[in-house]
One Martini backbone bead per residue (centre of mass of N, CA, C, O) as a GRO file, in nm:
protein
  293
    1MET     BB    1  -0.225  -2.628   1.643
    2ALA     BB    2  -0.113  -2.428   1.423
    3LEU     BB    3   0.140  -2.378   1.226
    4PRO     BB    4   0.400  -2.131   1.241
    5THR     BB    5   0.492  -2.014   0.931
    6ALA     BB    6   0.641  -1.742   1.006
    7THR     BB    7   0.931  -1.855   1.035
    8SER     BB    8   1.015  -1.823   0.734
    9ARG     BB    9   1.057  -1.501   0.785
   10LEU     BB   10   1.317  -1.527   0.995
   11LYS     BB   11   1.516  -1.681   0.801
   12PRO     BB   12   1.860  -1.603   0.681
   13PHE     BB   13   1.869  -1.916   0.586
   14ALA     BB   14   1.974  -2.213   0.444
   15GLN     BB   15   1.920  -2.518   0.389
   16GLY     BB   16   2.218  -2.724   0.433
   17GLU     BB   17   2.408  -2.558   0.575
   18GLY     BB   18   2.678  -2.509   0.737
   19LEU     BB   19   2.795  -2.439   1.069
   20LEU     BB   20   3.060  -2.269   1.050
   21LYS     BB   21   2.924  -1.991   0.951
   22TYR     BB   22   2.784  -1.955   1.263
   23GLN     BB   23   3.016  -1.832   1.454
   24ILE     BB   24   2.978  -1.553   1.289
   25PRO     BB   25   2.797  -1.298   1.260
   26SER     BB   26   2.713  -1.082   1.012
   27VAL     BB   27   2.688  -0.823   1.185
   28PHE     BB   28   2.985  -0.833   1.281
   29LYS     BB   29   3.134  -0.841   1.012
   30GLU     BB   30   3.013  -0.577   0.903
   31PHE     BB   31   3.123  -0.399   1.125
   32VAL     BB   32   3.426  -0.450   1.080
   33VAL     BB   33   3.440  -0.341   0.797
   34GLY     BB   34   3.347  -0.053   0.869
   35CYS     BB   35   3.558   0.005   1.086
   36VAL     BB   36   3.820  -0.024   0.926
   37ARG     BB   37   3.740   0.192   0.703
   38ASP     BB   38   3.713   0.425   0.947
   39LEU     BB   39   4.011   0.410   1.012
   40SER     BB   40   4.276   0.566   1.080
   41ILE     BB   41   4.606   0.560   1.106
   42ASN     BB   42   4.606   0.643   1.407
   43ASP     BB   43   4.399   0.434   1.499
   44ARG     BB   44   4.568   0.185   1.413
   45ALA     BB   45   4.811   0.244   1.589
   46ALA     BB   46   4.656   0.223   1.855
   47LEU     BB   47   4.569  -0.068   1.823
   48ARG     BB   48   4.849  -0.192   1.812
   49PHE     BB   49   4.940  -0.090   2.091
   50LEU     BB   50   4.699  -0.220   2.263
   51CYS     BB   51   4.797  -0.522   2.175
   52LEU     BB   52   5.016  -0.526   2.358
   53GLY     BB   53   5.040  -0.850   2.519
   54ASP     BB   54   4.789  -0.993   2.346
   55VAL     BB   55   4.971  -0.995   2.085
   56PRO     BB   56   5.172  -1.111   1.878
   57GLY     BB   57   5.421  -0.953   1.714
   58SER     BB   58   5.371  -1.082   1.429
   59LYS     BB   59   5.068  -0.962   1.417
   60LEU     BB   60   5.182  -0.645   1.434
   61ASP     BB   61   5.313  -0.668   1.143
   62VAL     BB   62   5.176  -0.396   0.990
   63ASN     BB   63   5.000  -0.223   0.744
   64LEU     BB   64   4.820   0.060   0.809
   65GLU     BB   65   4.717   0.099   0.498
   66SER     BB   66   4.601  -0.195   0.522
   67ASP     BB   67   4.311  -0.355   0.536
   68ASP     BB   68   4.404  -0.648   0.532
   69ASP     BB   69   4.582  -0.636   0.788
   70ILE     BB   70   4.352  -0.549   0.983
   71PHE     BB   71   4.171  -0.791   0.934
   72LYS     BB   72   4.379  -0.997   1.043
   73LEU     BB   73   4.379  -0.886   1.328
   74PHE     BB   74   4.080  -0.939   1.384
   75GLU     BB   75   4.091  -1.240   1.328
   76PHE     BB   76   4.274  -1.304   1.565
   77LEU     BB   77   4.092  -1.193   1.794
   78VAL     BB   78   3.874  -1.405   1.740
   79LYS     BB   79   4.042  -1.671   1.758
   80ASP     BB   80   4.145  -1.574   2.059
   81SER     BB   81   3.879  -1.447   2.208
   82THR     BB   82   3.892  -1.134   2.243
   83LEU     BB   83   3.666  -1.172   2.037
   84SER     BB   84   3.302  -1.204   2.066
   85VAL     BB   85   2.970  -1.257   2.080
   86LYS     BB   86   2.989  -1.211   2.419
   87ASP     BB   87   3.269  -1.020   2.373
   88VAL     BB   88   3.346  -0.655   2.310
   89SER     BB   89   3.526  -0.494   2.520
   90PHE     BB   90   3.792  -0.446   2.377
   91LEU     BB   91   3.677  -0.267   2.148
   92GLU     BB   92   3.542  -0.057   2.330
   93ARG     BB   93   3.799   0.043   2.471
   94TYR     BB   94   3.948   0.133   2.221
   95LEU     BB   95   3.737   0.337   2.111
   96SER     BB   96   3.744   0.512   2.366
   97LYS     BB   97   4.053   0.594   2.359
   98ILE     BB   98   4.006   0.730   2.051
   99GLY     BB   99   3.714   0.874   2.039
  100ARG     BB  100   3.484   0.661   1.894
  101GLU     BB  101   3.161   0.705   1.949
  102ASP     BB  102   3.031   0.637   1.676
  103ILE     BB  103   3.122   0.334   1.680
  104ILE     BB  104   3.011   0.250   1.955
  105GLN     BB  105   2.709   0.274   1.882
  106LYS     BB  106   2.721   0.048   1.672
  107LEU     BB  107   2.828  -0.172   1.862
  108LYS     BB  108   2.588  -0.179   2.060
  109GLN     BB  109   2.386  -0.287   1.856
  110VAL     BB  110   2.537  -0.544   1.781
  111GLU     BB  111   2.550  -0.657   2.067
  112LEU     BB  112   2.241  -0.676   2.102
  113ARG     BB  113   2.184  -0.866   1.866
  114MET     BB  114   2.357  -1.099   1.979
  115PHE     BB  115   2.213  -1.119   2.249
  116LEU     BB  116   1.936  -1.193   2.128
  117GLY     BB  117   2.038  -1.442   1.978
  118ASN     BB  118   2.123  -1.594   2.237
  119ILE     BB  119   1.843  -1.609   2.358
  120VAL     BB  120   1.707  -1.770   2.135
  121GLU     BB  121   1.898  -2.010   2.148
  122GLY     BB  122   1.846  -2.077   2.446
  123TYR     BB  123   1.544  -2.130   2.411
  124VAL     BB  124   1.560  -2.362   2.212
  125LYS     BB  125   1.735  -2.549   2.392
  126LEU     BB  126   1.548  -2.558   2.638
  127SER     BB  127   1.300  -2.667   2.491
  128ASP     BB  128   1.439  -2.925   2.394
  129CYS     BB  129   1.503  -3.035   2.675
  130VAL     BB  130   1.211  -3.046   2.782
  131ARG     BB  131   1.099  -3.231   2.559
  132LYS     BB  132   1.297  -3.472   2.641
  133ASP     BB  133   1.286  -3.451   2.983
  134SER     BB  134   1.042  -3.302   3.134
  135SER     BB  135   1.247  -3.081   3.296
  136LEU     BB  136   1.280  -2.765   3.389
  137SER     BB  137   1.476  -2.766   3.632
  138LYS     BB  138   1.701  -2.928   3.494
  139CYS     BB  139   1.737  -2.742   3.238
  140ALA     BB  140   1.774  -2.457   3.375
  141SER     BB  141   2.072  -2.513   3.481
  142ARG     BB  142   2.181  -2.460   3.163
  143SER     BB  143   2.083  -2.167   3.188
  144ASP     BB  144   1.979  -1.849   3.193
  145ARG     BB  145   1.787  -1.606   3.329
  146VAL     BB  146   1.633  -1.513   3.079
  147VAL     BB  147   1.542  -1.791   2.973
  148ASP     BB  148   1.393  -1.880   3.223
  149LEU     BB  149   1.185  -1.651   3.214
  150LEU     BB  150   1.062  -1.713   2.937
  151LEU     BB  151   0.964  -2.002   3.004
  152GLY     BB  152   0.786  -1.911   3.239
  153ILE     BB  153   0.596  -1.740   3.070
  154LYS     BB  154   0.499  -1.967   2.887
  155THR     BB  155   0.385  -2.159   3.107
  156ARG     BB  156   0.176  -1.929   3.231
  157ASN     BB  157   0.083  -1.849   2.899
  158LYS     BB  158  -0.002  -2.070   2.690
  159ARG     BB  159  -0.275  -1.993   2.566
  160LEU     BB  160  -0.206  -1.710   2.456
  161ILE     BB  161   0.034  -1.800   2.282
  162GLU     BB  162  -0.124  -1.995   2.100
  163GLU     BB  163  -0.309  -1.780   1.982
  164ILE     BB  164  -0.083  -1.612   1.850
  165LEU     BB  165   0.032  -1.837   1.669
  166ASN     BB  166  -0.230  -1.876   1.513
  167GLN     BB  167  -0.240  -1.593   1.395
  168LEU     BB  168   0.026  -1.609   1.241
  169SER     BB  169  -0.052  -1.849   1.057
  170ARG     BB  170  -0.285  -1.689   0.917
  171MET     BB  171  -0.111  -1.449   0.802
  172ASP     BB  172   0.107  -1.581   0.617
  173GLY     BB  173  -0.075  -1.637   0.362
  174MET     BB  174  -0.067  -1.324   0.266
  175TYR     BB  175   0.285  -1.355   0.216
  176ASP     BB  176   0.403  -1.568   0.008
  177GLY     BB  177   0.539  -1.348  -0.206
  178MET     BB  178   0.753  -1.264  -0.014
  179ASP     BB  179   1.106  -1.198   0.022
  180ASP     BB  180   1.107  -1.093   0.296
  181VAL     BB  181   1.206  -1.246   0.588
  182ASP     BB  182   1.030  -1.047   0.777
  183GLY     BB  183   0.775  -0.934   0.685
  184THR     BB  184   0.526  -0.974   0.891
  185PHE     BB  185   0.691  -0.952   1.157
  186LEU     BB  186   0.794  -0.662   1.120
  187ARG     BB  187   0.519  -0.523   1.122
  188ILE     BB  188   0.441  -0.612   1.404
  189CYS     BB  189   0.678  -0.496   1.556
  190ASP     BB  190   0.632  -0.200   1.476
  191GLU     BB  191   0.346  -0.177   1.593
  192ILE     BB  192   0.413  -0.247   1.889
  193ILE     BB  193   0.621  -0.024   1.939
  194ARG     BB  194   0.421   0.216   1.857
  195SER     BB  195   0.225   0.114   2.112
  196ASP     BB  196   0.399   0.119   2.366
  197LEU     BB  197   0.627  -0.060   2.471
  198SER     BB  198   0.711  -0.277   2.718
  199TRP     BB  199   0.902  -0.485   2.900
  200SER     BB  200   0.691  -0.703   2.911
  201GLY     BB  201   0.634  -0.704   2.608
  202PHE     BB  202   0.921  -0.772   2.524
  203MET     BB  203   0.933  -1.053   2.656
  204VAL     BB  204   0.693  -1.183   2.505
  205TYR     BB  205   0.816  -1.139   2.229
  206LEU     BB  206   1.054  -1.334   2.274
  207VAL     BB  207   0.883  -1.582   2.314
  208ILE     BB  208   0.756  -1.587   2.033
  209ILE     BB  209   1.017  -1.605   1.876
  210GLY     BB  210   1.114  -1.864   2.008
  211GLU     BB  211   0.868  -2.037   1.916
  212LEU     BB  212   0.918  -2.008   1.613
  213TYR     BB  213   1.197  -2.150   1.616
  214VAL     BB  214   1.102  -2.411   1.737
  215ALA     BB  215   0.902  -2.479   1.511
  216TYR     BB  216   1.105  -2.489   1.287
  217GLY     BB  217   1.277  -2.725   1.405
  218LEU     BB  218   1.030  -2.933   1.418
  219TYR     BB  219   0.861  -2.879   1.114
  220PHE     BB  220   1.087  -2.762   0.871
  221GLY     BB  221   1.356  -2.943   0.823
  222THR     BB  222   1.592  -2.881   0.982
  223PRO     BB  223   1.942  -2.987   1.009
  224VAL     BB  224   1.960  -2.901   1.303
  225ASP     BB  225   2.130  -2.964   1.596
  226VAL     BB  226   2.049  -2.816   1.876
  227ALA     BB  227   2.279  -2.921   2.074
  228ALA     BB  228   2.503  -2.846   1.812
  229SER     BB  229   2.418  -2.514   1.735
  230ASP     BB  230   2.633  -2.310   1.772
  231GLY     BB  231   2.519  -1.998   1.629
  232PHE     BB  232   2.274  -2.041   1.444
  233TYR     BB  233   2.049  -1.862   1.592
  234VAL     BB  234   2.211  -1.611   1.618
  235CYS     BB  235   2.228  -1.558   1.314
  236ALA     BB  236   1.930  -1.576   1.240
  237PHE     BB  237   1.829  -1.330   1.423
  238SER     BB  238   2.051  -1.099   1.408
  239GLY     BB  239   1.989  -1.070   1.079
  240THR     BB  240   1.734  -0.916   1.142
  241LYS     BB  241   1.515  -0.651   1.147
  242THR     BB  242   1.375  -0.720   1.406
  243CYS     BB  243   1.628  -0.714   1.582
  244GLN     BB  244   1.706  -0.424   1.522
  245LEU     BB  245   1.450  -0.296   1.641
  246LEU     BB  246   1.490  -0.408   1.932
  247ALA     BB  247   1.768  -0.283   1.984
  248GLU     BB  248   1.675   0.009   1.957
  249TRP     BB  249   1.473  -0.003   2.190
  250ILE     BB  250   1.672  -0.057   2.415
  251LEU     BB  251   1.845   0.200   2.377
  252GLU     BB  252   1.587   0.394   2.421
  253ASN     BB  253   1.536   0.220   2.723
  254GLY     BB  254   1.851   0.197   2.874
  255GLY     BB  255   1.958  -0.065   2.786
  256MET     BB  256   2.119  -0.334   2.915
  257LYS     BB  257   2.089  -0.258   3.216
  258THR     BB  258   1.780  -0.232   3.216
  259PHE     BB  259   1.716  -0.513   3.121
  260LYS     BB  260   1.856  -0.666   3.359
  261LYS     BB  261   1.694  -0.528   3.581
  262PHE     BB  262   1.421  -0.639   3.497
  263VAL     BB  263   1.487  -0.936   3.524
  264ARG     BB  264   1.552  -0.926   3.828
  265SER     BB  265   1.261  -0.815   3.911
  266GLN     BB  266   1.115  -1.100   3.817
  267ARG     BB  267   1.208  -1.254   4.047
  268GLY     BB  268   0.924  -1.395   4.197
  269VAL     BB  269   0.677  -1.243   4.038
  270LEU     BB  270   0.511  -1.436   3.853
  271ASN     BB  271   0.332  -1.566   4.089
  272SER     BB  272   0.203  -1.267   4.181
  273GLY     BB  273   0.187  -1.097   3.934
  274THR     BB  274   0.149  -0.932   3.616
  275ASP     BB  275   0.150  -0.758   3.292
  276ILE     BB  276   0.189  -0.989   3.083
  277PRO     BB  277  -0.097  -1.076   2.997
  278GLU     BB  278  -0.167  -0.793   2.887
  279SER     BB  279   0.051  -0.790   2.670
  280LEU     BB  280  -0.060  -1.033   2.516
  281ARG     BB  281  -0.340  -0.913   2.455
  282GLU     BB  282  -0.231  -0.678   2.284
  283ILE     BB  283  -0.099  -0.848   2.067
  284ARG     BB  284  -0.357  -0.997   1.988
  285ARG     BB  285  -0.512  -0.746   1.897
  286LEU     BB  286  -0.319  -0.659   1.670
  287LEU     BB  287  -0.336  -0.923   1.511
  288GLN     BB  288  -0.641  -0.915   1.458
  289PHE     BB  289  -0.631  -0.668   1.280
  290TYR     BB  290  -0.466  -0.803   1.054
  291VAL     BB  291  -0.657  -1.039   0.994
  292GLU     BB  292  -0.914  -0.847   0.923
  293THR     BB  293  -0.722  -0.667   0.700
   0.00000   0.00000   0.00000
């Protein structure tokens, strides 16, 4: 199988950079900056009050007119794990109490992007475990339900997925001069979504994205130790326009609850047949169109 060099279009990070910067995704930091600047004095006062009992009093001695002081309060909430990549419920409750539905909608998209980033990272780690231990059942016990499902889809549809990865590797050569890290892959993502993407199609799309990142880690000289790279792939994928597009699709099609409901519905279904192979064939057809044009 040709190496899927399209992975180089997915990574918004430079090789050789330290891992510490990947503990907090850029999409979350950018959201916090926008959120703080959009909060009125009354909103900030409400935040300080709601933090009583959860945050030491010394950290709440802030100048409400100072963005810097409010940023420091958010920084403490992150360091204290009150806010994290996997749990933004505290912030969502606060925004709900002050009636800032506009900011909540932005937060939901950021939350979904980090959620998808966590899925990709989990997929890379599970694939790495299987590659080293050759035992899916043993490795699966270390991952979550979504990642288990994705690797199951990959295992049962290996030939089709390899064909798609080969198509991607052939396409990438046409875009060597593009600076946009999403380049080819973003165009494909947009085309697939506009072709009436289903939840099954969405899942196989995540498998392909996961495989591209796995290939990047194996073949393109990344310095990251997969087993010790917490946050690296979360930042890598959540920062892409492709991830943003997929997060928007989830929100438009029922949100996180619908996504998790679909995942639960697939437990035990894969062996009895689903429309996943057909979704893969549709993606392959669209890719073939790009290759030929």
